[in-house]
C-alpha positions as semicolon CSV with decimal commas, in nm:
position;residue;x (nm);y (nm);z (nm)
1;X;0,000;0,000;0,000
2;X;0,290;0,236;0,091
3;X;0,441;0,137;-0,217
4;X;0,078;0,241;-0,413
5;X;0,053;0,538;-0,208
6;X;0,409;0,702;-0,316
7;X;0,324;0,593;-0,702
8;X;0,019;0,768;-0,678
9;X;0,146;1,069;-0,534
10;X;0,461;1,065;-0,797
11;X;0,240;1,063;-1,054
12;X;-0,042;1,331;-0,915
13;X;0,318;1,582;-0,883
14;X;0,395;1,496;-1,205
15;X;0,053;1,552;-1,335
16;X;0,032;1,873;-1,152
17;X;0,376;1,982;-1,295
18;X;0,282;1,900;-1,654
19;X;-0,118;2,080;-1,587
20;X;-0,021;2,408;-1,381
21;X;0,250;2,609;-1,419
22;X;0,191;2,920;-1,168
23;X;0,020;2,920;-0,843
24;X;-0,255;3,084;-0,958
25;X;-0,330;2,753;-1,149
26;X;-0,246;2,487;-0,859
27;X;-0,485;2,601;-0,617
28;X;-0,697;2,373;-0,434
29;X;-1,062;2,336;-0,405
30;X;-1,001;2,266;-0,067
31;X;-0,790;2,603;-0,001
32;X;-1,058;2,725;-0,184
33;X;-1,325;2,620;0,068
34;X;-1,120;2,709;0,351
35;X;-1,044;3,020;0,276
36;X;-1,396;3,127;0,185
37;X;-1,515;2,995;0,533
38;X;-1,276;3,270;0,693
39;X;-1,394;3,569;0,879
40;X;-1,291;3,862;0,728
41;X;-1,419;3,817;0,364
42;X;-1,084;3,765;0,134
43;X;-1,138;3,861;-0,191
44;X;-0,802;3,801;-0,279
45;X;-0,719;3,477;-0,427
46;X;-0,386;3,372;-0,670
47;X;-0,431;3,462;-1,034
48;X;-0,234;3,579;-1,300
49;X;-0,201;3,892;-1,506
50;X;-0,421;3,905;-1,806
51;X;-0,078;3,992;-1,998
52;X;0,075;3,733;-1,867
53;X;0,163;3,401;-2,097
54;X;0,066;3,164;-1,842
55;X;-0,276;3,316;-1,771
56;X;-0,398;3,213;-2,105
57;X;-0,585;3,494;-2,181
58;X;-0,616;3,513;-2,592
59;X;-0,863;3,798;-2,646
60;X;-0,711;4,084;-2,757
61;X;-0,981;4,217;-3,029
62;X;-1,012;4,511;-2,803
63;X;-0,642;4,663;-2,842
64;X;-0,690;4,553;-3,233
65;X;-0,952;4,800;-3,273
66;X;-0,783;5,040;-3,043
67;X;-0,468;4,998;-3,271
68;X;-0,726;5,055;-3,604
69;X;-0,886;5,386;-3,444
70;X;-0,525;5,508;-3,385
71;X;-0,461;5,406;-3,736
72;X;-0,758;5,589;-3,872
73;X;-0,642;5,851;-3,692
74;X;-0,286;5,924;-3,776
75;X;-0,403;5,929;-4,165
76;X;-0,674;6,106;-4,111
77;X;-0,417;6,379;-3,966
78;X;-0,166;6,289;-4,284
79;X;-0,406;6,338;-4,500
80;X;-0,577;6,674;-4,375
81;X;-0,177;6,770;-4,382
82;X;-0,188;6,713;-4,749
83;X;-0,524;6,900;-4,799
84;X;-0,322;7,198;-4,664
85;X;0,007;7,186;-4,839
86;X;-0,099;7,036;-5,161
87;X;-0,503;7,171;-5,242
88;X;-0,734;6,950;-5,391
89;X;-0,560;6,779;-5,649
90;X;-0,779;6,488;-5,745
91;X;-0,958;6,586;-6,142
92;X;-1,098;6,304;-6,316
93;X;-1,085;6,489;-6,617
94;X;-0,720;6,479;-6,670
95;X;-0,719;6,082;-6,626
96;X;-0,957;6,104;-6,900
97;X;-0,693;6,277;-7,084
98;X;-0,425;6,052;-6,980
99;X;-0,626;5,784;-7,175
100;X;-0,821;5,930;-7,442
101;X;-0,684;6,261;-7,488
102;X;-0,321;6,165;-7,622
103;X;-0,261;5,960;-7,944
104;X;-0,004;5,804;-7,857
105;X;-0,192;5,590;-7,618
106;X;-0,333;5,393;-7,961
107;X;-0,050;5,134;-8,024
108;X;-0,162;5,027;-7,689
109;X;-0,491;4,946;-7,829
110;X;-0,362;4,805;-8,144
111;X;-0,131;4,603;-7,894
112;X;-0,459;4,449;-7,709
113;X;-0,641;4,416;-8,026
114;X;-0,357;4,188;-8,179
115;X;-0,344;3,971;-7,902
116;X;-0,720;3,817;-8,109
117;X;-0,434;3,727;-8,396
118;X;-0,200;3,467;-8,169
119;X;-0,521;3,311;-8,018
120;X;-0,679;3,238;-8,344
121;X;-0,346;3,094;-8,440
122;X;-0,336;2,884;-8,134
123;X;-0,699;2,742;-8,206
124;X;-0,607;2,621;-8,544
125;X;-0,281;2,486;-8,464
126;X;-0,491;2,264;-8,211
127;X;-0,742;2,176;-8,481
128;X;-0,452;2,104;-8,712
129;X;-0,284;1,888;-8,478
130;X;-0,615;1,658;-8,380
131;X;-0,517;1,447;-8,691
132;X;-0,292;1,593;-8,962
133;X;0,060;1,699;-8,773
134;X;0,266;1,481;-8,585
135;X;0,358;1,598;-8,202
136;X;0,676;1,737;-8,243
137;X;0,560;1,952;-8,556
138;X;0,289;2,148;-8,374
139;X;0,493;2,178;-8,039
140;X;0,757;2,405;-8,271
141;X;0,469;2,617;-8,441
142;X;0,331;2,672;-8,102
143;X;0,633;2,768;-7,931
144;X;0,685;3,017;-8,188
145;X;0,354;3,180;-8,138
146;X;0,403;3,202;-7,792
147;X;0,759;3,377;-7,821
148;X;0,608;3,615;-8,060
149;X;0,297;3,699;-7,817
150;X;0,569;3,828;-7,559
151;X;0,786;3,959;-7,779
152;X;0,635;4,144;-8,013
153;X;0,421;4,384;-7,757
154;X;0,793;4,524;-7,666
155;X;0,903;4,622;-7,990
156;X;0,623;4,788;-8,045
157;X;0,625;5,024;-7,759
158;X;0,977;5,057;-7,727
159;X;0,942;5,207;-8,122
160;X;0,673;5,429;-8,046
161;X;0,576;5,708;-7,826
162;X;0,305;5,495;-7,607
163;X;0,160;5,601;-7,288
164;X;0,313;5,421;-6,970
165;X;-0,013;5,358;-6,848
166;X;-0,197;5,216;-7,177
167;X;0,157;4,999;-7,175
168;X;0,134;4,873;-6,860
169;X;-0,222;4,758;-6,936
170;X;-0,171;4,606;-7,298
171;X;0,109;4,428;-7,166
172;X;-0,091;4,322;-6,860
173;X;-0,318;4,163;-7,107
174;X;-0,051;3,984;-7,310
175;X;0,050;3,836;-7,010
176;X;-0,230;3,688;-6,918
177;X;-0,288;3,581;-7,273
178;X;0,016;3,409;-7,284
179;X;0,002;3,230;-7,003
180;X;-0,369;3,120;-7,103
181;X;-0,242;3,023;-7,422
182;X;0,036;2,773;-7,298
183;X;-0,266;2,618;-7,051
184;X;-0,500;2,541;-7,358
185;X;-0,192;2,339;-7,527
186;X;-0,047;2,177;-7,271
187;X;-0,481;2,028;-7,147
188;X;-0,504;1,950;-7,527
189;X;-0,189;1,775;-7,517
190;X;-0,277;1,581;-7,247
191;X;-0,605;1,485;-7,384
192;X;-0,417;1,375;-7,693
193;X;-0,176;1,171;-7,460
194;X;-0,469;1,017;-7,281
195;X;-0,657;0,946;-7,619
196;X;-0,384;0,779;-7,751
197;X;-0,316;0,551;-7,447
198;X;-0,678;0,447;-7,447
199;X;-0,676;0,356;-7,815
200;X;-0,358;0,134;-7,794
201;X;-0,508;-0,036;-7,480
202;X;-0,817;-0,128;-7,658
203;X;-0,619;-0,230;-7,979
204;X;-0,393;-0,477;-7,766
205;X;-0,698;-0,623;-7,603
206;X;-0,936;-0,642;-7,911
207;X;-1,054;-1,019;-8,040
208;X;-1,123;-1,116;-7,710
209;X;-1,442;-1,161;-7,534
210;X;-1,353;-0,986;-7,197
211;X;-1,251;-0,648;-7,383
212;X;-1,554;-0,631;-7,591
213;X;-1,755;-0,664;-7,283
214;X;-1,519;-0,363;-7,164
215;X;-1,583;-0,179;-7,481
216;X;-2,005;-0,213;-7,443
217;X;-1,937;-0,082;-7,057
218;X;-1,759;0,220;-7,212
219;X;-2,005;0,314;-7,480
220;X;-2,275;0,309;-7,180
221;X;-2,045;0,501;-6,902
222;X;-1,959;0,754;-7,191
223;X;-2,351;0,810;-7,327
224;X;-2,437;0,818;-6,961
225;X;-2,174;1,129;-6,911
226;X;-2,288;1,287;-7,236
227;X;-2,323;1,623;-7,084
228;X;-1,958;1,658;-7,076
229;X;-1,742;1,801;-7,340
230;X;-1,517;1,561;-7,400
231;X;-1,174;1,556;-7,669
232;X;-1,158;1,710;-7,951
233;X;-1,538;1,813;-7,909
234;X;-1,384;2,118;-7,706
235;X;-1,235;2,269;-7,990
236;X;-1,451;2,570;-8,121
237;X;-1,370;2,898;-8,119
238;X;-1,694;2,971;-7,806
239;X;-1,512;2,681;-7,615
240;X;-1,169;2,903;-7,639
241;X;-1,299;3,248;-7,604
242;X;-1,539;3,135;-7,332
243;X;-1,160;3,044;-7,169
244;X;-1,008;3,387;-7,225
245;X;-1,264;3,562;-7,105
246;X;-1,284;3,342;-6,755
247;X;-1,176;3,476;-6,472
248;X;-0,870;3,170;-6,480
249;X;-0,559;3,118;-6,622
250;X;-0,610;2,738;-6,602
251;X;-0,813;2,599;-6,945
252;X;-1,071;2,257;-6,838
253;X;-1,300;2,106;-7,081
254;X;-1,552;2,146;-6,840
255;X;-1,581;2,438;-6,617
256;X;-1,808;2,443;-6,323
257;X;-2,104;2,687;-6,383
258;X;-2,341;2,867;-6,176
259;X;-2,747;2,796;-6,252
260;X;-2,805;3,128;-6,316
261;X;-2,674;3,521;-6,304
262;X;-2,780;3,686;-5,967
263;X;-2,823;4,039;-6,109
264;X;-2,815;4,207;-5,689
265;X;-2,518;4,053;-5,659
266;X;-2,347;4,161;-5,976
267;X;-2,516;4,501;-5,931
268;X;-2,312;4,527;-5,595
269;X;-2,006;4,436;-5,774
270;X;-2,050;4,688;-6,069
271;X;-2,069;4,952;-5,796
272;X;-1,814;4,851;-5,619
273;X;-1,556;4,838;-5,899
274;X;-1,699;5,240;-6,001
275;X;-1,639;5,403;-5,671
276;X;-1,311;5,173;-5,565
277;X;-1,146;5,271;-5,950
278;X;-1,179;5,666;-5,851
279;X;-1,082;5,622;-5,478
280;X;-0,763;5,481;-5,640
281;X;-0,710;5,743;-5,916
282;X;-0,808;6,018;-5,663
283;X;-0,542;5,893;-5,373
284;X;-0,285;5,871;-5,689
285;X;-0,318;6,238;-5,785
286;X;-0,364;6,341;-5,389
287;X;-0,145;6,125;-5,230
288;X;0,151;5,924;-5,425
289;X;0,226;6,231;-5,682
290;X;0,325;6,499;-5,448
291;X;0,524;6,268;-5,262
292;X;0,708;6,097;-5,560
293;X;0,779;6,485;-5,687
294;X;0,909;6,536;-5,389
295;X;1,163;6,241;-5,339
296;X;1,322;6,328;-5,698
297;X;1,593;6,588;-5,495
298;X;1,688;6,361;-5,248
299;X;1,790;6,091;-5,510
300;X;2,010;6,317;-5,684
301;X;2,190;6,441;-5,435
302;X;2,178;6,110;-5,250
303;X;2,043;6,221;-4,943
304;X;2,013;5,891;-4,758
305;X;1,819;5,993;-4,433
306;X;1,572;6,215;-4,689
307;X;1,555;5,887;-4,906
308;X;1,443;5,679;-4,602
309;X;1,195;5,928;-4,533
310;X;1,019;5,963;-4,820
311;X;1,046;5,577;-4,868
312;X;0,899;5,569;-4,528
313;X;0,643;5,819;-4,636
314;X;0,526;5,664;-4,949
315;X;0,475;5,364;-4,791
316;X;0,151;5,446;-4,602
317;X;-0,067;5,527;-4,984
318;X;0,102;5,295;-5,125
319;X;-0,027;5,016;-4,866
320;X;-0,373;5,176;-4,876
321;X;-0,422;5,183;-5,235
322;X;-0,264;4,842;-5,276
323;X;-0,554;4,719;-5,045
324;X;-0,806;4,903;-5,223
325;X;-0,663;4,805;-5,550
326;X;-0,706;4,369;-5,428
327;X;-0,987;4,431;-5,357
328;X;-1,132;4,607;-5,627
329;X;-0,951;4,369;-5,860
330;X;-0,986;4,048;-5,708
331;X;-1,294;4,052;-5,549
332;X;-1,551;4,305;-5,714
333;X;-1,366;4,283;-6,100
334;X;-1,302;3,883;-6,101
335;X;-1,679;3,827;-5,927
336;X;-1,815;4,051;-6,190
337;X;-1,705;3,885;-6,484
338;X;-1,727;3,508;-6,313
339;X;-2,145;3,627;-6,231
340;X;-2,173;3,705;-6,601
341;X;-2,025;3,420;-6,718
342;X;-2,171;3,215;-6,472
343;X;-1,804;3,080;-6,369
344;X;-1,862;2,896;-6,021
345;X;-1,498;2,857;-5,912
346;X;-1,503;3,241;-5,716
347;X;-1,197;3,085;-5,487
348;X;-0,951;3,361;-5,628
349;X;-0,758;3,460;-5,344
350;X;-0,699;3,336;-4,951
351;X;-0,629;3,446;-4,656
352;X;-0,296;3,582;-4,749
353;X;-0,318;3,841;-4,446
354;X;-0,263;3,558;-4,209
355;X;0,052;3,478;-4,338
356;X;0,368;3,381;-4,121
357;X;0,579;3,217;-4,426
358;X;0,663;3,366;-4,750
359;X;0,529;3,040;-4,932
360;X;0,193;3,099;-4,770
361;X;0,189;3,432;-4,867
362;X;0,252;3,322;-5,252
363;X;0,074;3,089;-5,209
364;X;-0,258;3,249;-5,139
365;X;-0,263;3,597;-5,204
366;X;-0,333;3,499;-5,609
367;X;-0,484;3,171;-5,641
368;X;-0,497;3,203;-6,053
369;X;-0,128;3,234;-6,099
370;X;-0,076;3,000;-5,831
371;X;-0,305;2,702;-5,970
372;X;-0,129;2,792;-6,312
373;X;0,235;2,808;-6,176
374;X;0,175;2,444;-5,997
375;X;-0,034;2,273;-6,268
376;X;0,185;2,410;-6,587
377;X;0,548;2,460;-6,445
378;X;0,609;2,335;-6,058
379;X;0,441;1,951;-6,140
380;X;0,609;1,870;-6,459
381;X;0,932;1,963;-6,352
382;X;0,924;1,784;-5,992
383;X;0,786;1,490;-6,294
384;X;1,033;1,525;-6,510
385;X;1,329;1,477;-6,180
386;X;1,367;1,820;-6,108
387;X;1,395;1,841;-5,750
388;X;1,150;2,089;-5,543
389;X;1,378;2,329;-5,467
390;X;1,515;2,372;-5,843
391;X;1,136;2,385;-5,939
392;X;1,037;2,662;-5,708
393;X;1,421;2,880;-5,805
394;X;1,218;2,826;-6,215
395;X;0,882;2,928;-6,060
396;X;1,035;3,226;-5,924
397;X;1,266;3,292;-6,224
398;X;0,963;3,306;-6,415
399;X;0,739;3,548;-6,193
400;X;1,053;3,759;-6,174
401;X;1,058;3,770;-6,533
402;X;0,733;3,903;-6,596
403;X;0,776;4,129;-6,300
404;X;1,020;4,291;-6,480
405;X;0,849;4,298;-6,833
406;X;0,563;4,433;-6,678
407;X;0,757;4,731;-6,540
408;X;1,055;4,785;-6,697
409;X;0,929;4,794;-7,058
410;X;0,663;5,034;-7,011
411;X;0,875;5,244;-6,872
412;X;1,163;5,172;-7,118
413;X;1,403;5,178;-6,839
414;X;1,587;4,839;-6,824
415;X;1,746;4,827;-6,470
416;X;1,605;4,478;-6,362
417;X;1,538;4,593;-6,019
418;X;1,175;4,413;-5,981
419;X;1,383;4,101;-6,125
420;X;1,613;4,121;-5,836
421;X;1,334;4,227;-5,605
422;X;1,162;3,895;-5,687
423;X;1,476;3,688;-5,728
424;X;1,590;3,771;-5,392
425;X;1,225;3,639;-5,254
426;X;1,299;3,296;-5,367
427;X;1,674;3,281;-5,255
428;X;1,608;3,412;-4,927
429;X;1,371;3,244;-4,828
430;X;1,503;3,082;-4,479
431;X;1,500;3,500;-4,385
432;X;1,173;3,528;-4,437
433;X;1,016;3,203;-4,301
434;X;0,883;3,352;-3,975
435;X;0,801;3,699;-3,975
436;X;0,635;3,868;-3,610
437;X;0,335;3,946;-3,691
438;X;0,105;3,843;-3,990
439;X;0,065;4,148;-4,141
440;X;0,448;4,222;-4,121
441;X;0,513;3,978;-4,422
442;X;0,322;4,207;-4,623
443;X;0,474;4,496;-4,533
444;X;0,753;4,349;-4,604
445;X;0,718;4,271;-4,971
446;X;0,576;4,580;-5,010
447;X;0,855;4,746;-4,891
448;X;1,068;4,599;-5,140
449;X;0,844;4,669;-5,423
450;X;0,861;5,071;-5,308
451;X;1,235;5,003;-5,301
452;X;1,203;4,903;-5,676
453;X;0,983;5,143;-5,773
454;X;1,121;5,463;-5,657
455;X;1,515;5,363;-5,777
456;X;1,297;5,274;-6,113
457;X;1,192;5,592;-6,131
């Protein structure tokens, strides 16, 4: 029994030593009851501060919206300081001029309009290679129309006097072109691979009783599953365009759709995308203008502590409107056109604000170019032996890439610095596995893109 006695009060020390931690926690119930039954009325009693780790208090949303009014108030005051110093600056006319007003915004157009040229080429090259060219024939014509979808944008602009802006958007839409392009081959050469599999599997097993059996099973699974577009019934020009115009950069033969448009719901959107596109015009003129004017004297004289200041300054719009602008893009433009379309899949971003890793971050902040960049480039290589750290260095390569040809060429100022911006995500990495705070992995990649941007300019 004595023997029981100390095992069972080794292990109820032990238990107590692995349960409570403070003394606040390893109180009694009967110190409890004993020191309730006492005369003078103790109120005291051992507990923790609330601040404390080992009082396990988690409910902070009180100093978050403390920290958000403080917040709201400190721009509120930098803004009223710009009011002052600055005037009303915000005229929607003169964006209307930026666009329309200047003529040598039109190659820009002429830029988008041509993109209709490469994606009619693509479609026949797929119809072509259903039955008449041989693999390795159509992979060369279709590399070549992809090289001249990215290149040929450039040499246009760079040989004309085009507007930054209408630049930044035509090549914006060549981009996304592009990459849409090389999904629709690579599904259709898949389809072909599968096809081709299945037809050499039934030829080995035809003549014998068990395979025609097989074959009678197929013909009823397949006129069972009629309603889906299977290959080559997917290739017509709707089927394509239908694609382009999706709010994906991944091509299916057979898209999930919604039963029907809910017009409140895109009339919410519509709205949404009005107001959202002049808040962000209006805090460009107001906000980032005056301050990028006023950052030009420190850079030439090389003013470091002024350079850190205004860097430090045009931070604050620059993280505003770069919320505004996600969520104007990804949320009210994408659900727009997915409501008209009647495209179900509305998973286009995640919570990316949670982040603690750079990988999550990237991972979830763009689902469309993430889905594409593991389905089209990340998979095949880890497929074809590349290991996963060589195929994430090429996912990056490429991202930096069109980083870089998305700013450097409108601008016609070839200084690589959002290559190395984004190249210097990927290698260092193991720096930014762990950031403090959630938000502070943001801030951090934003930093680095004002870095970019303001030595860019």
């Amino acid at each position: 029994m004595a023997v029981s006695n100390n095992g069972d009060v080794k292990s109820n020390v032990r238990l107590r030593r692995t349960v409570s931690v403070t003394r606040a926690q390893d109180i009694t119930e009967l110190e409890k009851k004993e020191r309730a039954e006492q005369p003078d009325n103790p109120i005291h009693r051992p507990q923790d501060s609330l601040l404390s780790s080992s009082s396990g208090y988690t409910n902070y949303r009180g100093l978050l919206n403390l920290c958000i009014v403080l917040l709201v108030l400190s721009n509120a005051r930098v803004a009223l300081e710009n009011i002052i110093k600055y005037g009303i600056l915000v005229d929607p006319i003169q964006w209307f001029k930026v666009f329309m007003g200047k003529p040598y915004i039109w190659p820009s157009v002429f830029i988008v309009s041509s993109l209709h040229v490469f994606i009619l080429i693509g479609f026949v090259l797929e119809k072509v290679m259903e039955n008449v060219w041989e693999e390795s024939q159509g992979r060369l014509f279709i590399a070549i129309n992809l090289a001249l979808v990215v290149l040929i944008p450039p040499l246009v602009i760079h040989s004309t006097e085009c507007n930054p802006i209408g630049s930044s958007l035509a090549l914006g839409s060549t981009s996304i072109v592009f990459l849409k392009l090389v999904s629709y081959h690579m599904v259709n050469f898949w389809c072909r691979q599968k096809k081709l599999q299945a037809l050499n599997h039934r030829n080995r097993r035809r003549g014998s009783l068990v395979s025609s059996i097989k074959l009678e099973k197929t013909s009823h699974d397949e006129n069972i599953s009629s309603q889906l577009v299977n290959y080559p019934d997917n290739l017509h020009l709707a089927d394509l365009y239908y694609f382009i115009f999706a709010p994906t950069l991944c091509y299916e033969l057979n898209f999930p759709r919604s039963a029907r448009i809910r017009k409140r719901f895109l009339l919410k959107r519509i709205i949404e995308m009005l107001f959202l596109i002049q808040l962000i015009l209006g805090l460009v003129q107001q906000w980032m203008v005056p301050t990028i004017n006023n950052s030009f004297k420190p850079l030439k004289e090389m003013n470091y502590s002024l350079m850190l200041e205004r860097l430090l300054k045009l931070s604050v719009p620059n993280h505003f409107i770069w919320l505004v602008f996600f969520y104007w893009f990804f949320h009210s433009c994408l659900n727009a056109i997915a409501e008209v379309l009647r495209f179900a899949d509305r998973e286009f971003y995640r919570d990316w604000w949670n982040a603690e890793t750079v990988q999550y971050f990237w991972q979830n902040w763009n689902i469309p170019v993430h889905r594409w960049a593991v389905r089209h480039l990340y998979k095949p290589l880890i497929s074809m032996g590349y290991s996963k750290t060589k195929a994430s260095i090429c996912v990056f390569l490429l991202s930096a890439f069109f980083h870089e040809y998305l700013v450097s060429v409108p601008l016609k100022m070839y200084r690589i610095w959002a290559f190395s911006g984004m190249l210097g995500q990927g290698s260092g990495m193991t720096w930014w596995q762990k950031p403090s705070s959630p938000y502070l992995q943001t801030m951090r990649l934003n930093l680095c893109y004002e870095t970019c941007s303001l030595f860019q300019s």
